[in-house]
Amino acid sequence: MAESLSDTLWDVVICGTGLPQSLLALSLSRSDKKILHIDPNEYYGGAEAAFSLQEAGTWVNRLSLPTEAGSTRGVFRAASITKPPTASTSLSFPRAYSLALAPQFIHARSELLSQLVSSRAYRQVEFLAVGSFFIIKPASAPTSAKPTIVRIPSTREDVFSTTAISAKAKRVLMKFLKFVVAYDSDPQTELWQQHADTPLADFLHEHFKMDAELQTYITTLTLSLDGRISTKDGLAVIHRHLSSMGVFGLGFAAIYPKWGGLSEIAQVSCRAGAVGGAIYMLGTGIKNTTTTDGEIRLELTSGDSVKTRMLVRGDETVGGEVGISRLVAVIDSTLKTLFEVVVEGAPAPGVAVIALPAGAVTTAGGKVSDSPVYVLAHSSDTGECPVNQSVLYLTTLSTTDSKDVLQAALGSFLTAVSEDRVPDVLYELYYEQDLGSVESQTEDMIFHFPGPSLSLSFDDRTLGPVREAWEKISGGEAVEPDYMIFTDREGALDDDDVYD
Amino acid sequence: MGTTQQGGSQHGIARTSRARTEDEKLQELAKIEKYRQLEDQVRFHAAQNNYTPEVFQLTSKLLRLNPEYYTIWNVRRRLLISGLLSKPSAGSSPSTASFSTSPTATTTTSSDASSSSLSTATPPAPASPTAGRSGTTADEDGSQGQNKDFDILKSELGFTIPLLLESPKCYWIWSYRLWILRQAIQRLQTSVARRIWEEELGLASKMLTKDKRNFHAWGYRRHVVQQLESPELGGTSMAEPEFEYTTKMINADLSNFSAWHSRSKLIPRLLDERKADDEARKAFLDKELGLIRDALNVGPEDQSLWYYHHFLMLNLVSFVGHPTITPAFTQEDRVTYVLREIEGVKELLEDYDDKLIYEALLDYTLYLCQLEERQPEAGERADLVVWLRKLMVIDPMRSGRWTDMEKNYGLMERRLSMGDETVALVH
């Protein structure tokens, strides 16, 4: 095996099986390029991987060690695991869990889904519906029973049935929703373009006379991490949300891959790559690169030496901009009320989104949150935990206090959802993730993907660099319309048996 | 998908014309040949009155290929009546196991007399079995017969399902399904037949979930509900659950003419059944007005909502000669309510500019005048003119109508000044 590895002049060596690298493998799976796809980790998925409890433990341990030569620590740091001793129900066995590093859900109108469909890779992924978006309102001062969870209305029928906002506010909200649906054509564009780079909240206040509460609803729909998303970006996200509603079925605008989010898509893509002839090597990284005569020579950690025309790898930048803090918590409750089917005939959702707006969380030390905390609640239908438990992914902008903020937010959330008892936390995984490079980089024949997006809903901008890399590799033979468009490998089924 | 459907048009399924290769043309010719053979076979046997299980299977094949071939549905009916289904109990031979190939065409109450091109020389039919056999007189053969019938009828219902999934608007399939369901009423015990019809209601609900505004489905639902309410199925009124159903459908999609329409039709019966007194009726009207106002508050562009609001207004204003929600309202009550509704509609203008709002304001102001048997006052006339002018800008396609209306007000002004008191309010 080592012989042929070194003898081949590879068309491309892809290092890392994160989402962009995996999608690249998928895009090349029907070409006759010679592809060697390696990953220093012992698992697929890179920064988008999903872990069993054991794998999570290993990952955390590794992060606390200094970087080994050839392995990419990537953008993660400050990771730790806590298992509260007070949990009344014990954790199930480690492999009963699949905790996602990238629990992003995908809007129905996302380009990613069109590519998964046209490339036929969608067949191997199971999707769940993403259900309602909620806001947690802190307990009102006087009686202060507990914080309340309010559903955010995003369709006309939602607005009709909610009792949480006044008739006047409903009219204002409807006007805005109608505006957004047509926001990219005149006369709507005239109205907002001058405000393109100012905060959406200000635009809402000025032009729609929205009160603070409604502004919060709308900003939450954008999942803005700092709560200050620009008008241009905010309108785009809400437009995507609204136009995605009902596309794949009643009552939902987004879907989520079962068994660990984007890691599933990465795995399915690598599988397609392997079926297409690419060679896969896990636990293998790059020790050294030298460029000579239009070729790159790589020394791999496996001891092999290979030569390739092109090298594609993930983001190598370290210590990027402030990113996010995340707390992954396993709890012993099904959170039934969050996963209710609201629209008759709609599928049961597996994901719910709950926001604690800026200022809604106060840490034990008295610090008030400056930016929103978002909770992505996953039911056991996602396959990420056993039945009777749920997984919560809490995210907020990283600051010196963000770990405490997330803890306080978790407490607030659990109180708000509690019915007869407050659910217990069985397991906690905390880490911070930097924002790496936002652009792809090319030096000679080495192509670097940007760092993973920190957005909570899949950002289609992730797809651009994949296409870029594909074009570089395909060279002159690239036929644009064929990108990610494949036919099924098996012959189409024939249903002529009626005649027999 | 390589198959091409033969026979007549398939509702809503586009026939794509594309260039066919020689191979495909040959394949298609082969399929056409097979189809023609099948058709000839069935028609031959039918003409000979050969009602055998084999022929029954042939009709299954043919109908799967072409569910719109209604003659074949009739052949199938005859196959069932002539032997597959049990004979009626009164007096005739209970030969349920075997069946003859001679026409025994027992009369049923189904309406497919149109189909018979044969069996004119039939022996006089024994008395039709009474609807809803109670089973008390059932001998062993009888109950065996019922079990067999049950299986066959269920199987026939199942047979239509895949056909309906592919051709949901094909009348012939629905007609056959209804015929089978009627057979159930006649041949099976009331409780058994009832359960089948309840399942049918479930099917109607499923269809409406898939397509909330399919008025065929609503009509079908009403028919099923009617049967379930009938004494033949031991039924009672379903006004309450059906009213609740319209609420559910409206919550799922406000823009549902059929749901609002059904709702309006159920109200008189509902209130009667509840034995609602004047106070209860007033409360009911208040609730309905609140509901539709909330709906208009988020959907002022939606005609179905305005239709329902008009319906409620007419209840107040046009109460002579037909059942209304609040027959005991005094003139004062009615005026109060109409004024309140007009104010409510005006509130919508704070944020909305839809033409239907202005039209409603026009209509309701005129209703008010009608109610009080007077002409519009000066203030009202000024409002009417403003709204009309607005409509001419928003809805220029109907400028003729708006101009007419304005002329009529102008006319009325002239006539009034001439002392003519018999001017009718022109709408």
Short mmCIF file of N, CA and C in Angstrom, two decimals, chain B residues 239-304:
data_model
loop_
_atom_site.label_atom_id
_atom_site.label_comp_id
_atom_site.label_asym_id
_atom_site.label_seq_id
_atom_site.Cartn_x
_atom_site.Cartn_y
_atom_site.Cartn_z
N ALA B 239 -72.91 18.59 14.48
CA ALA B 239 -72.66 20.02 14.31
C ALA B 239 -71.50 20.52 15.17
N GLU B 240 -71.46 20.08 16.44
CA GLU B 240 -70.39 20.55 17.34
C GLU B 240 -69.00 20.14 16.85
N PRO B 241 -68.74 18.83 16.65
CA PRO B 241 -67.40 18.46 16.19
C PRO B 241 -67.04 19.07 14.84
N GLU B 242 -68.04 19.23 13.97
CA GLU B 242 -67.73 19.82 12.67
C GLU B 242 -67.40 21.31 12.80
N PHE B 243 -68.08 21.96 13.71
CA PHE B 243 -67.78 23.37 13.98
C PHE B 243 -66.36 23.48 14.50
N GLU B 244 -66.01 22.61 15.41
CA GLU B 244 -64.66 22.56 15.97
C GLU B 244 -63.64 22.31 14.86
N TYR B 245 -64.01 21.47 13.92
CA TYR B 245 -63.12 21.16 12.80
C TYR B 245 -62.84 22.41 11.96
N THR B 246 -63.87 23.21 11.72
CA THR B 246 -63.62 24.44 10.94
C THR B 246 -62.69 25.36 11.71
N THR B 247 -62.81 25.39 13.03
CA THR B 247 -61.90 26.21 13.84
C THR B 247 -60.46 25.76 13.64
N LYS B 248 -60.28 24.45 13.66
CA LYS B 248 -58.95 23.89 13.49
C LYS B 248 -58.38 24.26 12.12
N MET B 249 -59.19 24.13 11.10
CA MET B 249 -58.71 24.41 9.74
C MET B 249 -58.39 25.88 9.57
N ILE B 250 -59.20 26.74 10.18
CA ILE B 250 -58.96 28.17 10.08
C ILE B 250 -57.66 28.53 10.78
N ASN B 251 -57.41 27.91 11.93
CA ASN B 251 -56.16 28.17 12.64
C ASN B 251 -54.95 27.73 11.83
N ALA B 252 -55.13 26.69 11.04
CA ALA B 252 -54.01 26.22 10.22
C ALA B 252 -53.79 27.13 9.02
N ASP B 253 -54.87 27.68 8.50
CA ASP B 253 -54.76 28.56 7.34
C ASP B 253 -55.98 29.46 7.28
N LEU B 254 -55.76 30.73 7.60
CA LEU B 254 -56.87 31.67 7.66
C LEU B 254 -57.60 31.80 6.34
N SER B 255 -56.83 31.62 5.25
CA SER B 255 -57.36 31.91 3.94
C SER B 255 -58.13 30.73 3.39
N ASN B 256 -59.17 30.30 4.08
CA ASN B 256 -59.84 29.07 3.70
C ASN B 256 -61.33 29.32 3.53
N PHE B 257 -61.72 29.70 2.31
CA PHE B 257 -63.12 29.98 2.01
C PHE B 257 -64.03 28.86 2.50
N SER B 258 -63.63 27.63 2.15
CA SER B 258 -64.50 26.50 2.44
C SER B 258 -64.72 26.32 3.93
N ALA B 259 -63.67 26.53 4.71
CA ALA B 259 -63.82 26.37 6.15
C ALA B 259 -64.75 27.43 6.71
N TRP B 260 -64.55 28.68 6.29
CA TRP B 260 -65.42 29.75 6.77
C TRP B 260 -66.86 29.50 6.31
N HIS B 261 -67.00 29.05 5.08
CA HIS B 261 -68.34 28.78 4.55
C HIS B 261 -69.03 27.69 5.35
N SER B 262 -68.32 26.58 5.56
CA SER B 262 -68.88 25.49 6.37
C SER B 262 -69.30 25.99 7.73
N ARG B 263 -68.45 26.81 8.31
CA ARG B 263 -68.72 27.35 9.62
C ARG B 263 -70.04 28.11 9.63
N SER B 264 -70.19 28.96 8.61
CA SER B 264 -71.40 29.78 8.58
C SER B 264 -72.64 28.90 8.44
N LYS B 265 -72.50 27.79 7.70
CA LYS B 265 -73.64 26.90 7.49
C LYS B 265 -74.02 26.13 8.76
N LEU B 266 -73.04 25.92 9.61
CA LEU B 266 -73.29 25.11 10.80
C LEU B 266 -73.94 25.92 11.93
N ILE B 267 -73.74 27.21 11.90
CA ILE B 267 -74.15 28.03 13.04
C ILE B 267 -75.62 27.90 13.43
N PRO B 268 -76.58 28.02 12.49
CA PRO B 268 -77.98 27.95 12.93
C PRO B 268 -78.28 26.66 13.68
N ARG B 269 -77.83 25.53 13.10
CA ARG B 269 -78.10 24.23 13.72
C ARG B 269 -77.42 24.12 15.08
N LEU B 270 -76.19 24.64 15.11
CA LEU B 270 -75.39 24.57 16.33
C LEU B 270 -76.10 25.26 17.48
N LEU B 271 -76.55 26.48 17.20
CA LEU B 271 -77.20 27.25 18.25
C LEU B 271 -78.50 26.60 18.69
N ASP B 272 -79.24 26.02 17.70
CA ASP B 272 -80.47 25.32 18.05
C ASP B 272 -80.18 24.14 18.96
N GLU B 273 -79.18 23.36 18.59
CA GLU B 273 -78.86 22.16 19.38
C GLU B 273 -78.42 22.53 20.78
N ARG B 274 -77.68 23.64 20.86
CA ARG B 274 -77.22 24.06 22.19
C ARG B 274 -78.37 24.65 23.00
N LYS B 275 -79.51 24.81 22.34
CA LYS B 275 -80.67 25.45 22.96
C LYS B 275 -80.24 26.81 23.53
N ALA B 276 -79.49 27.51 22.68
CA ALA B 276 -78.93 28.76 23.16
C ALA B 276 -80.02 29.80 23.38
N ASP B 277 -80.00 30.40 24.57
CA ASP B 277 -80.95 31.48 24.84
C ASP B 277 -80.36 32.78 24.32
N ASP B 278 -81.07 33.87 24.49
CA ASP B 278 -80.63 35.13 23.90
C ASP B 278 -79.25 35.54 24.37
N GLU B 279 -79.01 35.31 25.66
CA GLU B 279 -77.71 35.71 26.20
C GLU B 279 -76.59 34.88 25.57
N ALA B 280 -76.85 33.56 25.47
CA ALA B 280 -75.84 32.67 24.88
C ALA B 280 -75.61 33.05 23.42
N ARG B 281 -76.67 33.42 22.74
CA ARG B 281 -76.53 33.80 21.32
C ARG B 281 -75.72 35.07 21.18
N LYS B 282 -75.96 36.01 22.06
CA LYS B 282 -75.19 37.26 22.02
C LYS B 282 -73.72 36.94 22.28
N ALA B 283 -73.46 36.10 23.27
CA ALA B 283 -72.09 35.74 23.59
C ALA B 283 -71.42 35.06 22.40
N PHE B 284 -72.19 34.21 21.73
CA PHE B 284 -71.65 33.52 20.55
C PHE B 284 -71.29 34.52 19.46
N LEU B 285 -72.18 35.46 19.21
CA LEU B 285 -71.91 36.46 18.17
C LEU B 285 -70.68 37.28 18.53
N ASP B 286 -70.59 37.66 19.81
CA ASP B 286 -69.43 38.43 20.26
C ASP B 286 -68.14 37.67 19.97
N LYS B 287 -68.18 36.39 20.28
CA LYS B 287 -66.98 35.57 20.09
C LYS B 287 -66.62 35.48 18.60
N GLU B 288 -67.62 35.26 17.75
CA GLU B 288 -67.35 35.15 16.32
C GLU B 288 -66.82 36.46 15.76
N LEU B 289 -67.42 37.56 16.20
CA LEU B 289 -66.93 38.86 15.73
C LEU B 289 -65.49 39.09 16.19
N GLY B 290 -65.22 38.70 17.43
CA GLY B 290 -63.85 38.84 17.94
C GLY B 290 -62.87 38.03 17.12
N LEU B 291 -63.27 36.81 16.79
CA LEU B 291 -62.42 35.93 16.00
C LEU B 291 -62.12 36.52 14.63
N ILE B 292 -63.16 36.96 13.95
CA ILE B 292 -62.94 37.44 12.58
C ILE B 292 -62.21 38.78 12.59
N ARG B 293 -62.43 39.56 13.63
CA ARG B 293 -61.70 40.83 13.72
C ARG B 293 -60.21 40.56 13.92
N ASP B 294 -59.88 39.58 14.78
CA ASP B 294 -58.48 39.19 14.98
C ASP B 294 -57.87 38.72 13.66
N ALA B 295 -58.66 37.97 12.90
CA ALA B 295 -58.17 37.47 11.62
C ALA B 295 -57.94 38.61 10.65
N LEU B 296 -58.90 39.53 10.57
CA LEU B 296 -58.75 40.67 9.66
C LEU B 296 -57.59 41.54 10.08
N ASN B 297 -57.30 41.53 11.36
CA ASN B 297 -56.20 42.33 11.88
C ASN B 297 -54.85 41.89 11.32
N VAL B 298 -54.75 40.60 10.95
CA VAL B 298 -53.50 40.14 10.36
C VAL B 298 -53.64 39.84 8.87
N GLY B 299 -54.87 39.81 8.38
CA GLY B 299 -55.05 39.48 6.96
C GLY B 299 -56.08 40.33 6.26
N PRO B 300 -55.92 41.66 6.25
CA PRO B 300 -56.94 42.53 5.67
C PRO B 300 -57.03 42.40 4.15
N GLU B 301 -56.07 41.71 3.57
CA GLU B 301 -56.08 41.56 2.11
C GLU B 301 -56.85 40.32 1.69
N ASP B 302 -57.34 39.58 2.68
CA ASP B 302 -57.90 38.26 2.41
C ASP B 302 -59.41 38.30 2.23
N GLN B 303 -59.86 38.00 1.05
CA GLN B 303 -61.29 38.09 0.74
C GLN B 303 -62.14 37.12 1.57
N SER B 304 -61.62 35.92 1.83
CA SER B 304 -62.43 34.95 2.57
C SER B 304 -62.77 35.48 3.95
#
